[in-house]
Amino acid sequence: MFLPSTFRPIHQALAAGFTLLFLATPSGSVLSAQSAGRSTGQIAAANYASSPQAERFVNDLLARMTLEEKIGQMTQIALNSPEGPKRDERIQKGEVGSLLFVRDPKEIDRLQHLAVEKSRLHIPLIFGFDVIHGYRTVYPIPLALAASWDPVTTERAQRMAAREASSVGIRWTFSPMLDIARDPRWGRIMEGSGEDPYLGSRMAEADIRGFQGTSLSNPDSILACIKHFAGYGAAAGGRDYDSSDISDEQLWNVYFPPFHAAVEAGAGSLMSAYMDLNSVPATGNRWLLHDVLRQDWGFQGFVVSDWDSVKSLTTHGFASAPEDAAVRAVNAGVDMEMTSTTFRDNLADALKKGLVQQGTIDRAVHDILIAKYKLGLFKDPYVPIERSQTELVSKDQRGAARSIATRTAVLLRNQDNLLPLKPGLKSIALIGPLADSKPDIMGSWSLGSHPEDTVTVLEGMRRRFEANGTKILFTKGVEIERVQPSIFDEQFPSPKPTLTTDDARQAEFNHAIDLVKQSDVAVLVLGEAQTMSGERASRSSLTLPGKQQQLLEAAVATGKPVVLVLANGRPLDITWASTHVPAILDAWYPGTEAGNAIADLLSGDAVPGGKLPVTWPRSVGQVPIFYARNLTQIPNDPDTRYWDGSSAPLYPFGYGLSYTTFALSGLKQSAQTVRSGGSFDVSIDVQNTGKAAGDQVIQLYTHQSAGSASRPVRELKGFCRIALKPGERQTVTLTLQTKDLGFWSPQTHRWSIELGTFDLWVGTDSNATEHATFEVTAP
């Protein structure tokens, strides 16, 4: 994983902003690499810059700190840690820098008063929590936010989450997760933005803007923590915590870009990953945490380990003992240890032995204190108790959650325009184990929520339809339960099954089908319980859990129109449904306002406009599957690679329908030739040709025809979500930056923009057909 020494001077020169030209590549093309005025490090430093006042304050404080106080700042303890009564004592001694999982604003305020008023140097604590997709008000999961294909929507969700979390004294979130995921078996795919580095990068920037606001010193801003650096989403077999084996080419071109974008956007902290990356644990990987992150990218924030991941360096067989683990982690670039006490127990002795330098510890503490200063904690550390009383689950929060949930849903099928449901229906059968489950419709990582706040699909449908005379006939039909317990069962459990005998289960199944027969239309809410997705929630299959598939098939067999609403955190095997169920709406896990948002969508009060941020497989045998594959010697038959079935995805990346239709025409370019380092505009006319207002996402893809390495058949390089009224036409213009055409070449071992011919396509998914070409020339 180390950059060969031969190439380091070149890489460092590029990071410093020099322009380099190389000739005589294997394809005969000319390669260019150049800065756009500032280096990566300069951009990152500018977006997370500390003021001279902050530096003077922190350096003065650092000079007065004892070694024990410095190591204390590098220590985070959890609410449920075995510290017991010693916690308060340690805080007063300045031996704790951060606390995790404390949610009660009064307790946060009490602990902060201890730190500020009782410790020798009055250094405030920073309280962290997993604000992943909302705090008390739960918003759609991150994968769903990516499905909005609208960074403004993502930024709004995270801004609202920051407002709530900060109101109780939480000023640090362990989000966003920026791991690219191309294997839906991996449970944490729900926590990121999907498979594509360009889409993931734009969402990463939006996450940082949302959490951190216009200034970290604003009382409603919270410090973002980008995670898990790096390669966690490529766990072997999709098994959470398993090692990742990723080539340099894939790291630089696929897995690094969202992190790089977040660093340039000014992310204030970063979390190292649990797992081995190419046989080196990420938490002890100096190449990742120093060479790439700080040296090449100019990261100015601080690095926190993942839960117990410093201690676990011994478990990996990487460190020989706890002291060795502490030494390796801090020398690699970890500044704060989450929950375990390896730093606290070993760093002082390691310093005496010369295994760690004083400067290494001082730099770590400096970066932590700068973050606290930027958050305004030295000036105003206490909790504004009254603010939480008006912010939590407020009218504004609920309104935002409902609106955002409608923007993230993806319409996968709508045969004969079954949706939206027509007015005048006498009855709707609402069936499914997730239709009236408050925890399950919110999704995993809803740890700060109160389930009683949530509107279930049943509640939302009754409010919307029964007021107009349509009766809702509800029963769950089947129950589902995770086979193995979840690590979150104590904090946020799913409902336990209540049908305990085969006879009871069969009677409930039959009752559901009877209700379908009695209704004008059936809506089945199926998918996964929230414990089936998320951390330590990987799967060996993608089928609908339990007997949901049998329930769906039995409902369709009645001959009544059926709408399938999916509640899920990953693509599921709905291949049968894709040809037998007239309408399929993927709602993901929509959050607190789930029921109202789904009722809005089914009734037509809102129109689905989301697009898939992942390629949807036909079966688990296809995974990992993604659109940006390389060409092969038989490029004309990409969908016939399996003799026993199609190798084509069920739905392509970027796919999503609407209640209206759109026509694209008139593809134009502002230039046919562009110099490396420049840009040009690509425009296309979009018309709403249907009878309903709706949103469409215009997507731009490119392909490099030849170069130093084979490039993916298509790569997303631009997108724009627009809203059009019936009959309305709009010209959409996307600016293509040549810097976005650059890549890290396995031949040259550097990042460059290569000269030559490129294809471009514009359309509404990764199978876009409007085509043109352009040339990139020397600057």
Short mmCIF file of N, CA, C and O in Angstrom, two decimals, residues 492-608:
data_model
loop_
_atom_site.label_atom_id
_atom_site.label_comp_id
_atom_site.label_asym_id
_atom_site.label_seq_id
_atom_site.Cartn_x
_atom_site.Cartn_y
_atom_site.Cartn_z
N PHE A 492 -32.13 0.02 20.85
CA PHE A 492 -33.19 0.35 19.90
C PHE A 492 -33.70 -0.94 19.25
O PHE A 492 -33.35 -1.28 18.13
N PRO A 493 -34.55 -1.69 19.96
CA PRO A 493 -35.00 -2.99 19.45
C PRO A 493 -36.15 -2.87 18.46
O PRO A 493 -36.89 -1.89 18.46
N SER A 494 -36.28 -3.87 17.63
CA SER A 494 -37.48 -4.03 16.80
C SER A 494 -38.51 -4.82 17.60
O SER A 494 -38.17 -5.55 18.53
N PRO A 495 -39.80 -4.67 17.25
CA PRO A 495 -40.84 -5.42 17.97
C PRO A 495 -40.64 -6.92 17.86
O PRO A 495 -40.22 -7.42 16.80
N LYS A 496 -40.90 -7.62 18.93
CA LYS A 496 -40.78 -9.07 18.93
C LYS A 496 -42.05 -9.70 18.35
O LYS A 496 -43.15 -9.15 18.50
N PRO A 497 -41.94 -10.83 17.69
CA PRO A 497 -43.13 -11.51 17.18
C PRO A 497 -44.11 -11.88 18.30
O PRO A 497 -43.70 -12.19 19.42
N THR A 498 -45.36 -11.79 17.96
CA THR A 498 -46.41 -12.15 18.93
C THR A 498 -47.15 -13.42 18.53
O THR A 498 -47.90 -13.98 19.34
N LEU A 499 -46.97 -13.87 17.29
CA LEU A 499 -47.61 -15.10 16.82
C LEU A 499 -46.68 -16.25 17.15
O LEU A 499 -45.62 -16.40 16.54
N THR A 500 -47.05 -17.08 18.10
CA THR A 500 -46.12 -18.07 18.65
C THR A 500 -46.36 -19.49 18.19
O THR A 500 -45.57 -20.38 18.49
N THR A 501 -47.45 -19.73 17.45
CA THR A 501 -47.73 -21.09 16.97
C THR A 501 -47.94 -21.07 15.47
O THR A 501 -48.28 -20.04 14.88
N ASP A 502 -47.76 -22.23 14.85
CA ASP A 502 -47.98 -22.33 13.41
C ASP A 502 -49.43 -22.01 13.06
O ASP A 502 -49.70 -21.38 12.02
N ASP A 503 -50.35 -22.45 13.89
CA ASP A 503 -51.76 -22.17 13.62
C ASP A 503 -52.04 -20.66 13.65
O ASP A 503 -52.77 -20.14 12.79
N ALA A 504 -51.46 -19.97 14.62
CA ALA A 504 -51.67 -18.53 14.71
C ALA A 504 -51.05 -17.81 13.51
O ALA A 504 -51.65 -16.87 12.96
N ARG A 505 -49.89 -18.27 13.09
CA ARG A 505 -49.23 -17.64 11.94
C ARG A 505 -50.03 -17.88 10.66
O ARG A 505 -50.17 -16.98 9.84
N GLN A 506 -50.57 -19.10 10.51
CA GLN A 506 -51.35 -19.39 9.30
C GLN A 506 -52.66 -18.62 9.30
O GLN A 506 -53.11 -18.12 8.25
N ALA A 507 -53.26 -18.48 10.46
CA ALA A 507 -54.53 -17.73 10.54
C ALA A 507 -54.31 -16.26 10.18
O ALA A 507 -55.13 -15.65 9.48
N GLU A 508 -53.20 -15.70 10.64
CA GLU A 508 -52.89 -14.30 10.31
C GLU A 508 -52.62 -14.13 8.81
O GLU A 508 -53.07 -13.17 8.19
N PHE A 509 -51.91 -15.07 8.24
CA PHE A 509 -51.63 -15.05 6.80
C PHE A 509 -52.94 -15.08 6.02
O PHE A 509 -53.16 -14.27 5.09
N ASN A 510 -53.82 -16.00 6.38
CA ASN A 510 -55.10 -16.13 5.67
C ASN A 510 -55.96 -14.88 5.84
O ASN A 510 -56.64 -14.45 4.90
N HIS A 511 -55.91 -14.30 7.03
CA HIS A 511 -56.68 -13.08 7.28
C HIS A 511 -56.21 -11.95 6.36
O HIS A 511 -57.03 -11.19 5.82
N ALA A 512 -54.90 -11.86 6.17
CA ALA A 512 -54.36 -10.81 5.30
C ALA A 512 -54.88 -10.99 3.87
O ALA A 512 -55.28 -10.00 3.22
N ILE A 513 -54.86 -12.19 3.38
CA ILE A 513 -55.31 -12.43 2.01
C ILE A 513 -56.82 -12.17 1.90
O ILE A 513 -57.30 -11.67 0.87
N ASP A 514 -57.57 -12.48 2.94
CA ASP A 514 -59.00 -12.16 2.93
C ASP A 514 -59.22 -10.65 2.82
O ASP A 514 -60.12 -10.20 2.08
N LEU A 515 -58.42 -9.87 3.51
CA LEU A 515 -58.55 -8.41 3.42
C LEU A 515 -58.21 -7.91 2.03
O LEU A 515 -58.83 -6.97 1.52
N VAL A 516 -57.20 -8.52 1.42
CA VAL A 516 -56.85 -8.14 0.04
C VAL A 516 -58.05 -8.39 -0.88
O VAL A 516 -58.39 -7.55 -1.72
N LYS A 517 -58.71 -9.53 -0.72
CA LYS A 517 -59.85 -9.88 -1.56
C LYS A 517 -61.01 -8.91 -1.37
O LYS A 517 -61.78 -8.65 -2.30
N GLN A 518 -61.12 -8.37 -0.16
CA GLN A 518 -62.23 -7.45 0.13
C GLN A 518 -61.98 -6.03 -0.36
O GLN A 518 -62.90 -5.21 -0.42
N SER A 519 -60.74 -5.72 -0.71
CA SER A 519 -60.35 -4.34 -0.99
C SER A 519 -60.39 -4.02 -2.48
O SER A 519 -60.46 -4.91 -3.33
N ASP A 520 -60.35 -2.73 -2.79
CA ASP A 520 -60.21 -2.28 -4.18
C ASP A 520 -58.77 -2.40 -4.65
O ASP A 520 -58.50 -2.63 -5.82
N VAL A 521 -57.83 -2.16 -3.73
CA VAL A 521 -56.40 -2.22 -4.04
C VAL A 521 -55.66 -2.60 -2.77
O VAL A 521 -56.13 -2.30 -1.66
N ALA A 522 -54.54 -3.26 -2.91
CA ALA A 522 -53.76 -3.68 -1.75
C ALA A 522 -52.40 -2.98 -1.77
O ALA A 522 -51.76 -2.89 -2.82
N VAL A 523 -52.00 -2.49 -0.62
CA VAL A 523 -50.66 -1.91 -0.45
C VAL A 523 -49.93 -2.80 0.55
O VAL A 523 -50.35 -2.92 1.70
N LEU A 524 -48.85 -3.42 0.10
CA LEU A 524 -48.05 -4.28 0.96
C LEU A 524 -46.75 -3.56 1.33
O LEU A 524 -46.00 -3.15 0.44
N VAL A 525 -46.53 -3.38 2.61
CA VAL A 525 -45.31 -2.73 3.10
C VAL A 525 -44.37 -3.82 3.61
O VAL A 525 -44.57 -4.37 4.70
N LEU A 526 -43.39 -4.15 2.80
CA LEU A 526 -42.50 -5.27 3.06
C LEU A 526 -41.05 -4.80 3.05
O LEU A 526 -40.74 -3.71 2.60
N GLY A 527 -40.17 -5.65 3.54
CA GLY A 527 -38.76 -5.30 3.53
C GLY A 527 -38.04 -5.94 4.70
O GLY A 527 -38.23 -7.12 5.01
N GLU A 528 -37.22 -5.13 5.37
CA GLU A 528 -36.41 -5.62 6.48
C GLU A 528 -36.74 -4.85 7.76
O GLU A 528 -36.93 -3.63 7.72
N ALA A 529 -36.74 -5.55 8.88
CA ALA A 529 -36.78 -4.85 10.17
C ALA A 529 -35.51 -4.02 10.28
O ALA A 529 -34.47 -4.35 9.70
N GLN A 530 -35.58 -2.93 11.04
CA GLN A 530 -34.43 -2.02 11.09
C GLN A 530 -33.19 -2.70 11.66
O GLN A 530 -32.06 -2.31 11.35
N THR A 531 -33.35 -3.74 12.48
CA THR A 531 -32.20 -4.45 13.02
C THR A 531 -31.50 -5.32 11.98
O THR A 531 -30.40 -5.81 12.22
N MET A 532 -32.15 -5.51 10.82
CA MET A 532 -31.58 -6.35 9.77
C MET A 532 -30.64 -5.57 8.85
O MET A 532 -30.08 -6.14 7.90
N SER A 533 -30.50 -4.30 9.10
CA SER A 533 -29.65 -3.44 8.29
C SER A 533 -28.81 -2.59 9.23
O SER A 533 -29.24 -2.29 10.35
N GLY A 534 -27.61 -2.21 8.80
CA GLY A 534 -26.76 -1.39 9.65
C GLY A 534 -25.52 -2.14 10.08
O GLY A 534 -25.09 -3.11 9.44
N GLU A 535 -24.93 -1.69 11.19
CA GLU A 535 -23.69 -2.32 11.65
C GLU A 535 -23.95 -3.73 12.14
O GLU A 535 -24.94 -4.02 12.80
N ARG A 536 -23.01 -4.61 11.80
CA ARG A 536 -23.09 -6.02 12.14
C ARG A 536 -24.42 -6.61 11.71
O ARG A 536 -25.05 -7.39 12.42
N ALA A 537 -24.86 -6.21 10.52
CA ALA A 537 -26.15 -6.67 9.99
C ALA A 537 -25.99 -7.07 8.53
O ALA A 537 -26.83 -6.76 7.68
N SER A 538 -24.90 -7.77 8.24
CA SER A 538 -24.70 -8.28 6.88
C SER A 538 -25.54 -9.53 6.67
O SER A 538 -25.96 -10.20 7.62
N ARG A 539 -25.80 -9.83 5.40
CA ARG A 539 -26.66 -10.95 5.04
C ARG A 539 -26.00 -11.82 3.99
O ARG A 539 -25.21 -11.34 3.17
N SER A 540 -26.35 -13.10 3.99
CA SER A 540 -25.85 -14.00 2.95
C SER A 540 -26.80 -14.07 1.77
O SER A 540 -26.46 -14.62 0.73
N SER A 541 -28.01 -13.52 1.93
CA SER A 541 -28.97 -13.49 0.83
C SER A 541 -29.63 -12.12 0.81
O SER A 541 -29.47 -11.33 1.75
N LEU A 542 -30.38 -11.84 -0.25
CA LEU A 542 -31.08 -10.57 -0.37
C LEU A 542 -32.59 -10.77 -0.46
O LEU A 542 -33.32 -9.84 -0.80
N THR A 543 -33.06 -11.95 -0.16
CA THR A 543 -34.49 -12.25 -0.26
C THR A 543 -35.27 -11.50 0.82
O THR A 543 -34.72 -11.08 1.84
N LEU A 544 -36.55 -11.34 0.60
CA LEU A 544 -37.42 -10.77 1.62
C LEU A 544 -37.45 -11.70 2.82
O LEU A 544 -37.78 -12.89 2.67
N PRO A 545 -37.10 -11.24 4.01
CA PRO A 545 -37.02 -12.12 5.18
C PRO A 545 -38.38 -12.76 5.53
O PRO A 545 -39.45 -12.19 5.27
N GLY A 546 -38.28 -13.91 6.15
CA GLY A 546 -39.49 -14.60 6.59
C GLY A 546 -40.33 -15.06 5.42
O GLY A 546 -39.82 -15.47 4.38
N LYS A 547 -41.65 -14.99 5.59
CA LYS A 547 -42.57 -15.45 4.55
C LYS A 547 -43.22 -14.27 3.80
O LYS A 547 -44.35 -14.37 3.32
N GLN A 548 -42.48 -13.18 3.69
CA GLN A 548 -43.02 -12.02 2.98
C GLN A 548 -43.20 -12.30 1.49
O GLN A 548 -44.17 -11.82 0.88
N GLN A 549 -42.28 -13.07 0.89
CA GLN A 549 -42.42 -13.38 -0.53
C GLN A 549 -43.69 -14.18 -0.77
O GLN A 549 -44.44 -13.92 -1.73
N GLN A 550 -43.96 -15.17 0.08
CA GLN A 550 -45.18 -15.97 -0.07
C GLN A 550 -46.42 -15.09 0.11
O GLN A 550 -47.42 -15.26 -0.61
N LEU A 551 -46.37 -14.16 1.04
CA LEU A 551 -47.49 -13.25 1.25
C LEU A 551 -47.71 -12.38 0.01
O LEU A 551 -48.87 -12.19 -0.43
N LEU A 552 -46.64 -11.88 -0.57
CA LEU A 552 -46.75 -11.05 -1.77
C LEU A 552 -47.34 -11.83 -2.92
O LEU A 552 -48.24 -11.35 -3.63
N GLU A 553 -46.86 -13.03 -3.13
CA GLU A 553 -47.36 -13.85 -4.24
C GLU A 553 -48.83 -14.21 -4.04
O GLU A 553 -49.62 -14.22 -5.00
N ALA A 554 -49.21 -14.49 -2.81
CA ALA A 554 -50.61 -14.81 -2.54
C ALA A 554 -51.50 -13.60 -2.77
O ALA A 554 -52.63 -13.72 -3.27
N ALA A 555 -51.03 -12.42 -2.41
CA ALA A 555 -51.82 -11.21 -2.64
C ALA A 555 -52.00 -10.95 -4.13
O ALA A 555 -53.10 -10.61 -4.59
N VAL A 556 -50.94 -11.14 -4.91
CA VAL A 556 -51.03 -10.94 -6.36
C VAL A 556 -51.97 -11.96 -6.97
O VAL A 556 -52.75 -11.66 -7.90
N ALA A 557 -51.95 -13.18 -6.43
CA ALA A 557 -52.80 -14.25 -6.98
C ALA A 557 -54.28 -13.97 -6.82
O ALA A 557 -55.11 -14.57 -7.52
N THR A 558 -54.66 -13.06 -5.95
CA THR A 558 -56.07 -12.72 -5.80
C THR A 558 -56.62 -11.97 -7.00
O THR A 558 -57.84 -11.88 -7.18
N GLY A 559 -55.72 -11.41 -7.80
CA GLY A 559 -56.15 -10.62 -8.95
C GLY A 559 -56.40 -9.16 -8.64
O GLY A 559 -56.69 -8.37 -9.56
N LYS A 560 -56.32 -8.77 -7.38
CA LYS A 560 -56.49 -7.37 -7.01
C LYS A 560 -55.21 -6.58 -7.33
O LYS A 560 -54.11 -7.13 -7.27
N PRO A 561 -55.33 -5.30 -7.69
CA PRO A 561 -54.12 -4.49 -7.93
C PRO A 561 -53.28 -4.41 -6.65
O PRO A 561 -53.82 -4.20 -5.57
N VAL A 562 -51.99 -4.59 -6.81
CA VAL A 562 -51.09 -4.61 -5.65
C VAL A 562 -50.00 -3.57 -5.82
O VAL A 562 -49.38 -3.46 -6.88
N VAL A 563 -49.79 -2.81 -4.77
CA VAL A 563 -48.67 -1.87 -4.68
C VAL A 563 -47.70 -2.40 -3.64
O VAL A 563 -48.10 -2.69 -2.51
N LEU A 564 -46.44 -2.55 -4.02
CA LEU A 564 -45.41 -2.96 -3.08
C LEU A 564 -44.62 -1.73 -2.64
O LEU A 564 -44.03 -1.03 -3.46
N VAL A 565 -44.65 -1.46 -1.34
CA VAL A 565 -43.83 -0.39 -0.76
C VAL A 565 -42.71 -1.06 0.02
O VAL A 565 -42.96 -1.84 0.94
N LEU A 566 -41.48 -0.75 -0.36
CA LEU A 566 -40.32 -1.35 0.29
C LEU A 566 -39.82 -0.44 1.40
O LEU A 566 -39.65 0.76 1.21
N ALA A 567 -39.55 -1.04 2.56
CA ALA A 567 -38.85 -0.37 3.66
C ALA A 567 -37.55 -1.14 3.85
O ALA A 567 -37.55 -2.28 4.30
N ASN A 568 -36.44 -0.52 3.50
CA ASN A 568 -35.19 -1.27 3.35
C ASN A 568 -33.98 -0.36 3.42
O ASN A 568 -34.07 0.84 3.20
N GLY A 569 -32.83 -0.99 3.70
CA GLY A 569 -31.58 -0.25 3.71
C GLY A 569 -30.59 -0.77 2.71
O GLY A 569 -29.41 -0.40 2.74
N ARG A 570 -31.06 -1.61 1.79
CA ARG A 570 -30.20 -2.19 0.75
C ARG A 570 -31.09 -2.68 -0.38
O ARG A 570 -32.31 -2.88 -0.19
N PRO A 571 -30.57 -2.88 -1.58
CA PRO A 571 -31.36 -3.56 -2.62
C PRO A 571 -31.73 -4.97 -2.16
O PRO A 571 -30.90 -5.67 -1.58
N LEU A 572 -32.96 -5.35 -2.42
CA LEU A 572 -33.45 -6.68 -2.07
C LEU A 572 -33.82 -7.44 -3.34
O LEU A 572 -33.98 -6.84 -4.41
N ASP A 573 -33.95 -8.74 -3.20
CA ASP A 573 -34.32 -9.57 -4.35
C ASP A 573 -35.83 -9.43 -4.60
O ASP A 573 -36.64 -10.08 -3.95
N ILE A 574 -36.16 -8.57 -5.56
CA ILE A 574 -37.56 -8.38 -5.94
C ILE A 574 -37.74 -8.71 -7.42
O ILE A 574 -38.59 -8.14 -8.10
N THR A 575 -36.94 -9.65 -7.90
CA THR A 575 -36.99 -10.00 -9.32
C THR A 575 -38.37 -10.52 -9.71
O THR A 575 -38.91 -10.17 -10.76
N TRP A 576 -38.96 -11.35 -8.86
CA TRP A 576 -40.31 -11.84 -9.16
C TRP A 576 -41.29 -10.67 -9.17
O TRP A 576 -42.12 -10.54 -10.07
N ALA A 577 -41.20 -9.82 -8.19
CA ALA A 577 -42.12 -8.68 -8.09
C ALA A 577 -41.99 -7.75 -9.30
O ALA A 577 -42.98 -7.15 -9.73
N SER A 578 -40.79 -7.65 -9.85
CA SER A 578 -40.56 -6.70 -10.95
C SER A 578 -41.36 -7.03 -12.20
O SER A 578 -41.53 -6.17 -13.07
N THR A 579 -41.87 -8.25 -12.29
CA THR A 579 -42.69 -8.62 -13.45
C THR A 579 -44.12 -9.01 -13.07
O THR A 579 -44.94 -9.25 -13.95
N HIS A 580 -44.41 -9.07 -11.78
CA HIS A 580 -45.73 -9.52 -11.35
C HIS A 580 -46.51 -8.49 -10.53
O HIS A 580 -47.74 -8.57 -10.44
N VAL A 581 -45.80 -7.57 -9.91
CA VAL A 581 -46.46 -6.55 -9.08
C VAL A 581 -46.56 -5.26 -9.89
O VAL A 581 -45.55 -4.75 -10.36
N PRO A 582 -47.75 -4.72 -10.08
CA PRO A 582 -47.90 -3.56 -10.97
C PRO A 582 -47.12 -2.32 -10.53
O PRO A 582 -46.60 -1.60 -11.39
N ALA A 583 -47.04 -2.05 -9.25
CA ALA A 583 -46.38 -0.83 -8.79
C ALA A 583 -45.45 -1.14 -7.64
O ALA A 583 -45.83 -1.85 -6.69
N ILE A 584 -44.22 -0.62 -7.72
CA ILE A 584 -43.22 -0.83 -6.67
C ILE A 584 -42.61 0.53 -6.33
O ILE A 584 -42.06 1.22 -7.19
N LEU A 585 -42.72 0.90 -5.05
CA LEU A 585 -42.16 2.16 -4.56
C LEU A 585 -41.13 1.83 -3.48
O LEU A 585 -41.48 1.24 -2.46
N ASP A 586 -39.89 2.21 -3.71
CA ASP A 586 -38.87 2.03 -2.68
C ASP A 586 -38.84 3.27 -1.80
O ASP A 586 -38.38 4.33 -2.22
N ALA A 587 -39.33 3.12 -0.59
CA ALA A 587 -39.37 4.24 0.35
C ALA A 587 -38.14 4.26 1.26
O ALA A 587 -37.98 5.19 2.04
N TRP A 588 -37.28 3.21 1.18
CA TRP A 588 -36.15 3.06 2.08
C TRP A 588 -36.67 3.04 3.53
O TRP A 588 -37.76 2.57 3.79
N TYR A 589 -35.88 3.55 4.48
CA TYR A 589 -36.37 3.81 5.83
C TYR A 589 -36.58 5.32 5.92
O TYR A 589 -35.61 6.08 6.03
N PRO A 590 -37.82 5.79 5.87
CA PRO A 590 -38.05 7.24 5.71
C PRO A 590 -37.93 8.07 6.98
O PRO A 590 -37.80 9.28 6.90
N GLY A 591 -38.05 7.44 8.18
CA GLY A 591 -37.87 8.20 9.40
C GLY A 591 -39.16 8.54 10.13
O GLY A 591 -40.20 7.91 9.94
N THR A 592 -39.09 9.58 10.94
CA THR A 592 -40.18 9.95 11.85
C THR A 592 -41.49 10.22 11.12
O THR A 592 -42.56 9.87 11.59
N GLU A 593 -41.42 10.86 9.98
CA GLU A 593 -42.62 11.22 9.22
C GLU A 593 -42.92 10.21 8.11
O GLU A 593 -43.56 10.56 7.11
N ALA A 594 -42.46 8.99 8.28
CA ALA A 594 -42.59 7.97 7.24
C ALA A 594 -44.02 7.80 6.74
O ALA A 594 -44.29 7.81 5.54
N GLY A 595 -44.95 7.62 7.67
CA GLY A 595 -46.33 7.34 7.28
C GLY A 595 -46.96 8.47 6.49
O GLY A 595 -47.64 8.24 5.49
N ASN A 596 -46.73 9.70 6.92
CA ASN A 596 -47.29 10.84 6.19
C ASN A 596 -46.65 10.98 4.81
O ASN A 596 -47.33 11.27 3.82
N ALA A 597 -45.34 10.77 4.75
CA ALA A 597 -44.65 10.90 3.46
C ALA A 597 -45.10 9.83 2.48
O ALA A 597 -45.34 10.11 1.28
N ILE A 598 -45.24 8.60 2.94
CA ILE A 598 -45.67 7.51 2.05
C ILE A 598 -47.11 7.74 1.60
O ILE A 598 -47.45 7.51 0.43
N ALA A 599 -47.96 8.22 2.50
CA ALA A 599 -49.33 8.55 2.10
C ALA A 599 -49.35 9.67 1.07
O ALA A 599 -50.14 9.64 0.11
N ASP A 600 -48.47 10.65 1.23
CA ASP A 600 -48.36 11.73 0.23
C ASP A 600 -48.00 11.16 -1.13
O ASP A 600 -48.57 11.56 -2.16
N LEU A 601 -47.07 10.23 -1.15
CA LEU A 601 -46.61 9.66 -2.42
C LEU A 601 -47.67 8.77 -3.06
O LEU A 601 -47.90 8.83 -4.27
N LEU A 602 -48.32 7.94 -2.27
CA LEU A 602 -49.32 7.03 -2.83
C LEU A 602 -50.56 7.77 -3.31
O LEU A 602 -51.22 7.34 -4.26
N SER A 603 -50.87 8.89 -2.68
CA SER A 603 -52.06 9.65 -3.06
C SER A 603 -51.81 10.61 -4.22
O SER A 603 -52.76 11.10 -4.83
N GLY A 604 -50.52 10.90 -4.49
CA GLY A 604 -50.21 11.87 -5.52
C GLY A 604 -50.04 13.28 -4.99
O GLY A 604 -49.78 14.21 -5.77
N ASP A 605 -50.17 13.47 -3.67
CA ASP A 605 -49.88 14.78 -3.09
C ASP A 605 -48.41 15.13 -3.26
O ASP A 605 -48.04 16.30 -3.27
N ALA A 606 -47.58 14.11 -3.38
CA ALA A 606 -46.17 14.27 -3.73
C ALA A 606 -45.87 13.28 -4.84
O ALA A 606 -46.51 12.22 -4.94
N VAL A 607 -44.90 13.62 -5.68
CA VAL A 607 -44.55 12.79 -6.83
C VAL A 607 -43.12 12.27 -6.63
O VAL A 607 -42.20 13.06 -6.42
N PRO A 608 -42.91 10.95 -6.70
CA PRO A 608 -41.55 10.42 -6.52
C PRO A 608 -40.63 10.90 -7.64
O PRO A 608 -41.01 10.93 -8.80
#
